[in-house]
XYZ file of C-alpha atoms in Angstrom:
329
model
C 0.000 0.000 0.000
C 1.340 3.424 -0.986
C 2.332 5.769 1.841
C 0.751 9.182 1.152
C 1.653 11.170 4.246
C 4.211 10.621 6.991
C 4.463 13.049 9.893
C 7.393 12.739 12.306
C 7.997 14.472 15.676
C 5.670 17.406 15.024
C 5.792 20.073 17.762
C 3.724 23.266 17.719
C 3.757 26.152 20.195
C 1.695 29.318 20.581
C 3.210 32.425 22.141
C 0.454 34.145 24.121
C 0.380 36.949 26.717
C -0.176 34.295 29.393
C 2.822 32.226 28.272
C 3.808 29.512 25.787
C 1.050 27.025 24.966
C 2.536 23.593 24.217
C -0.190 22.572 21.773
C 1.414 19.625 19.944
C 4.230 17.724 21.642
C 6.055 15.412 19.272
C 3.468 13.388 17.396
C 4.224 10.941 14.590
C 1.739 9.177 12.337
C 1.239 8.053 8.748
C -1.575 7.741 6.230
C -1.707 5.197 3.412
C -3.532 5.357 0.097
C -7.294 4.837 0.518
C -7.023 4.567 4.302
C -9.235 6.233 6.924
C -7.329 7.433 9.990
C -9.407 8.739 12.894
C -7.748 11.191 15.287
C -9.659 11.160 18.569
C -9.426 13.208 21.746
C -11.013 15.830 23.979
C -11.207 19.485 22.955
C -7.778 21.072 23.343
C -5.833 17.856 22.793
C -4.131 19.214 19.660
C -6.076 17.350 16.989
C -7.001 20.280 14.759
C -3.760 22.217 15.333
C -1.693 19.205 14.306
C -3.520 18.958 10.971
C -3.747 22.690 10.258
C -0.052 23.181 10.961
C 1.089 20.795 8.207
C -0.957 22.829 5.708
C 0.382 26.167 6.914
C -3.002 27.210 8.301
C -2.024 28.257 11.812
C -1.391 31.998 12.256
C 2.295 32.795 12.702
C 2.710 34.551 15.042
C 1.483 33.471 17.554
C 1.805 29.906 16.245
C 5.209 28.361 15.635
C 6.277 24.924 14.421
C 9.247 23.976 16.608
C 10.212 20.719 14.916
C 8.998 17.928 12.710
C 8.596 16.699 9.157
C 5.459 16.116 7.086
C 6.377 14.187 3.964
C 3.814 14.189 1.158
C 4.916 12.659 -2.146
C 8.543 13.256 -1.256
C 8.052 16.890 -0.219
C 8.292 18.154 3.343
C 5.190 20.329 3.680
C 6.728 22.153 6.629
C 9.547 23.455 4.422
C 7.359 24.820 1.618
C 6.636 28.520 1.215
C 3.115 29.935 0.939
C 3.018 29.853 -2.870
C 4.055 26.187 -2.912
C 1.478 25.287 -0.248
C -1.207 27.087 -2.284
C -0.634 24.519 -5.031
C -1.236 21.646 -2.610
C -4.066 22.961 -0.434
C -7.382 22.090 -2.071
C -5.832 20.412 -5.088
C -3.875 17.638 -3.335
C -5.067 17.878 0.274
C -8.533 19.191 1.105
C -9.885 20.127 4.529
C -13.490 20.323 5.751
C -13.914 22.474 8.859
C -16.406 21.912 11.656
C -18.363 25.151 11.222
C -19.302 25.699 7.561
C -20.906 29.076 8.284
C -17.550 30.584 9.269
C -15.744 28.765 6.448
C -17.985 30.143 3.703
C -17.832 33.810 2.722
C -21.288 35.263 3.476
C -21.116 37.965 0.764
C -20.075 35.719 -2.141
C -22.388 33.377 -4.005
C -21.895 29.654 -3.620
C -21.108 29.443 -7.332
C -18.194 31.845 -7.009
C -16.827 30.007 -3.985
C -17.322 26.599 -5.624
C -15.531 27.544 -8.842
C -12.660 29.488 -7.260
C -10.412 26.464 -6.705
C -11.098 25.106 -10.198
C -10.217 28.419 -11.794
C -7.058 28.744 -9.705
C -5.687 25.216 -9.935
C -6.837 24.134 -13.425
C -7.363 27.449 -15.236
C -10.761 26.195 -16.447
C -13.133 28.351 -18.473
C -15.904 29.655 -16.212
C -18.555 27.632 -18.043
C -16.623 24.393 -17.494
C -16.007 25.225 -13.816
C -19.739 25.864 -13.334
C -20.567 22.536 -14.972
C -18.145 20.796 -12.607
C -19.747 22.584 -9.639
C -23.193 21.304 -10.726
C -21.807 17.758 -10.945
C -20.421 18.070 -7.414
C -23.737 19.379 -6.075
C -25.430 16.322 -7.543
C -22.764 14.065 -6.034
C -23.380 15.420 -2.519
C -27.147 15.289 -3.132
C -28.046 18.976 -2.925
C -31.498 19.276 -4.553
C -32.142 21.619 -7.490
C -28.410 22.300 -8.013
C -28.850 24.685 -10.965
C -30.821 27.138 -8.823
C -29.054 26.552 -5.503
C -25.658 27.303 -7.012
C -26.562 30.997 -7.260
C -27.632 31.179 -3.596
C -25.637 32.605 -0.682
C -24.538 30.681 2.445
C -27.333 32.083 4.666
C -29.889 30.506 2.326
C -28.703 27.001 3.224
C -29.384 24.985 6.378
C -26.477 23.760 8.512
C -26.511 20.315 6.939
C -26.683 21.723 3.419
C -23.826 24.149 4.129
C -21.723 21.190 5.212
C -22.600 19.442 1.954
C -21.460 22.571 0.097
C -18.130 22.423 1.972
C -17.713 18.759 1.068
C -18.428 19.544 -2.592
C -15.876 22.386 -2.531
C -13.190 20.124 -1.101
C -13.927 17.449 -3.717
C -13.713 19.895 -6.620
C -10.070 19.140 -7.384
C -10.312 15.421 -6.501
C -7.639 15.568 -3.743
C -5.599 12.544 -2.663
C -6.223 13.295 1.014
C -9.319 14.747 2.659
C -9.095 16.023 6.245
C -12.480 16.259 7.976
C -12.230 18.352 11.154
C -15.254 17.369 13.263
C -17.584 17.985 10.294
C -20.713 16.851 12.184
C -20.246 18.715 15.489
C -22.802 21.499 14.908
C -25.440 19.225 13.351
C -28.300 17.240 14.862
C -27.966 13.468 15.126
C -29.952 12.599 11.998
C -27.980 15.027 9.813
C -24.726 13.834 11.414
C -25.433 10.301 10.220
C -26.203 11.560 6.705
C -22.953 13.536 6.527
C -20.894 10.563 7.788
C -22.495 8.295 5.186
C -21.977 10.901 2.470
C -18.279 11.422 3.200
C -17.707 7.681 3.331
C -19.550 7.219 0.040
C -17.596 9.884 -1.880
C -14.339 8.741 -0.292
C -14.915 5.206 -1.613
C -16.084 6.479 -5.002
C -13.078 8.757 -5.539
C -10.484 6.549 -3.808
C -9.250 9.241 -1.422
C -7.492 8.742 1.891
C -9.302 10.348 4.823
C -8.259 11.804 8.175
C -11.302 12.148 10.433
C -10.815 14.416 13.462
C -13.360 13.871 16.226
C -13.994 13.694 19.964
C -16.740 11.101 19.393
C -15.559 7.501 19.467
C -19.078 6.441 18.487
C -18.599 7.863 14.965
C -15.178 6.265 14.582
C -16.408 2.670 14.703
C -18.289 2.914 11.430
C -15.779 4.819 9.329
C -12.144 4.320 10.436
C -9.482 1.754 9.580
C -7.012 2.994 12.211
C -7.380 5.214 15.274
C -4.867 7.577 16.893
C -5.953 8.765 20.348
C -4.548 12.165 21.387
C -4.220 13.673 24.849
C -2.428 16.906 25.809
C -0.749 17.254 22.426
C 0.518 13.669 22.226
C -0.662 10.450 20.626
C -1.212 8.099 23.564
C -2.514 5.073 21.655
C -2.705 3.902 18.065
C -4.188 0.718 16.624
C -6.647 -0.600 14.071
C -10.233 0.298 14.878
C -11.296 -3.186 16.037
C -8.399 -3.419 18.484
C -9.151 0.024 19.951
C -12.658 -1.110 20.854
C -11.876 -4.691 21.847
C -8.523 -4.320 23.614
C -7.639 -0.708 24.514
C -4.323 -0.445 26.362
C -4.162 3.172 27.537
C -6.254 4.267 30.549
C -7.419 7.357 28.668
C -8.758 5.297 25.759
C -10.478 2.979 28.228
C -12.058 5.967 29.943
C -13.339 7.422 26.656
C -14.918 4.096 25.748
C -16.457 3.696 29.212
C -18.138 7.093 28.815
C -19.943 6.010 25.632
C -23.614 5.023 25.893
C -24.110 1.433 24.742
C -27.184 -0.095 23.122
C -25.880 -3.663 23.407
C -25.953 -3.773 27.190
C -27.965 -2.362 30.070
C -26.220 -0.092 32.545
C -26.929 -0.246 36.242
C -26.186 3.427 36.860
C -24.898 6.649 35.382
C -22.432 6.829 32.523
C -18.840 6.951 33.684
C -16.969 10.227 33.493
C -13.256 10.983 33.502
C -12.328 12.669 36.804
C -10.395 15.927 36.853
C -9.717 18.247 33.928
C -7.311 18.260 30.969
C -3.851 19.637 31.814
C -2.883 23.276 31.484
C -0.706 23.338 28.368
C 0.910 26.601 29.470
C 3.052 24.268 31.556
C 5.294 21.996 29.513
C 4.138 18.420 30.136
C 6.405 16.329 32.378
C 5.791 12.674 32.879
C 2.502 11.200 31.649
C 0.007 14.025 31.143
C -2.867 11.709 32.068
C -1.345 10.727 35.425
C -3.399 13.261 37.491
C -6.613 11.673 36.190
C -5.454 8.047 36.187
C -6.290 5.714 39.081
C -3.419 3.301 38.338
C -0.591 5.824 37.924
C 2.755 5.038 39.588
C 5.663 7.271 40.595
C 7.282 6.594 37.229
C 4.183 7.917 35.436
C 4.595 11.268 37.214
C 8.300 11.652 36.493
C 8.952 10.022 33.082
C 7.119 10.615 29.813
C 6.207 7.215 28.314
C 6.938 6.704 24.602
C 4.554 4.797 22.348
C 5.293 1.222 23.419
C 4.358 -1.531 20.903
C 2.080 -4.163 22.401
C 1.606 -5.952 19.058
C 2.861 -5.313 15.543
C -0.126 -3.020 14.857
C -0.863 -1.646 18.330
C 1.063 0.824 20.505
C 0.293 2.764 23.656
C 2.149 5.460 25.603
C 1.719 3.873 29.010
C 4.335 2.321 31.292
C 1.717 -0.166 32.443
C 0.232 -1.008 29.058
C 1.321 -4.632 29.202
C 0.526 -5.252 32.867
C -1.895 -3.298 35.044
C -3.997 -1.814 32.263
C -4.895 -5.281 31.058
C -5.531 -6.447 34.631
C -7.815 -3.461 35.213
C -10.046 -4.332 32.258
């Protein structure tokens, strides 16, 4: 299987009046052709920043990439200038953001926004770009595409605006699509439709997909592999079945325990994770999850655990991943 993207030791900081925010703290991951990688974690864990930084989308200042590589087709994205990144964003790597209302320009028609990337990347005649936009509207099942194309963002519902964003990102048929919590602002029924739609077009066009989410319930139906993030680090990575059947990291176990289940009756309230996420103004020392973990040892507080392989396809950043975590299941 062809390796499309390989990120190594990515570290991102933000210089703020309160101090330095250690947003991403040395993550490494890869994405293969046609694969779906889910990146899961609480708000503030560094999921979105890690993806936006490789595309040059974080403001600098205050954002700053301290170290890392992001190899895409032999090029290190972190070493490209803005003009070079402009040729990759949208055309090679597309990104769907979680709030389509703030991603779409409210004073420009949908047609203009839909055709912009086609005109820029392929120098199409306007008539051909409009025809392509109509095809994309049909693909994402927006009714009456010929008339809706001339509308403005406020004339679409939340679910339809998200479909517009998906169509825009598919315009150039990218190799990689990054979906940053694309269903967060939608009701449950529309969420399911958007998940099904993205999966359908991904399979039809043969793209690889990175799905950023805090909802492990969505992950089960769409992902091949899962990377769980906490406090700017990947704390566990495995194929999706293993994550659900045999999680090794206490944080992953806690996220799964907090999910409502329809296959079993619960005697009481859903479990919650005690405490709060760490303050990233303080550089993490030791295991960042230790203050919220009921099996942490002295070593967990003083030494940062690396991703420790438990099988050939499963790794967890936990000193106890092979012993007490399994016993605590």
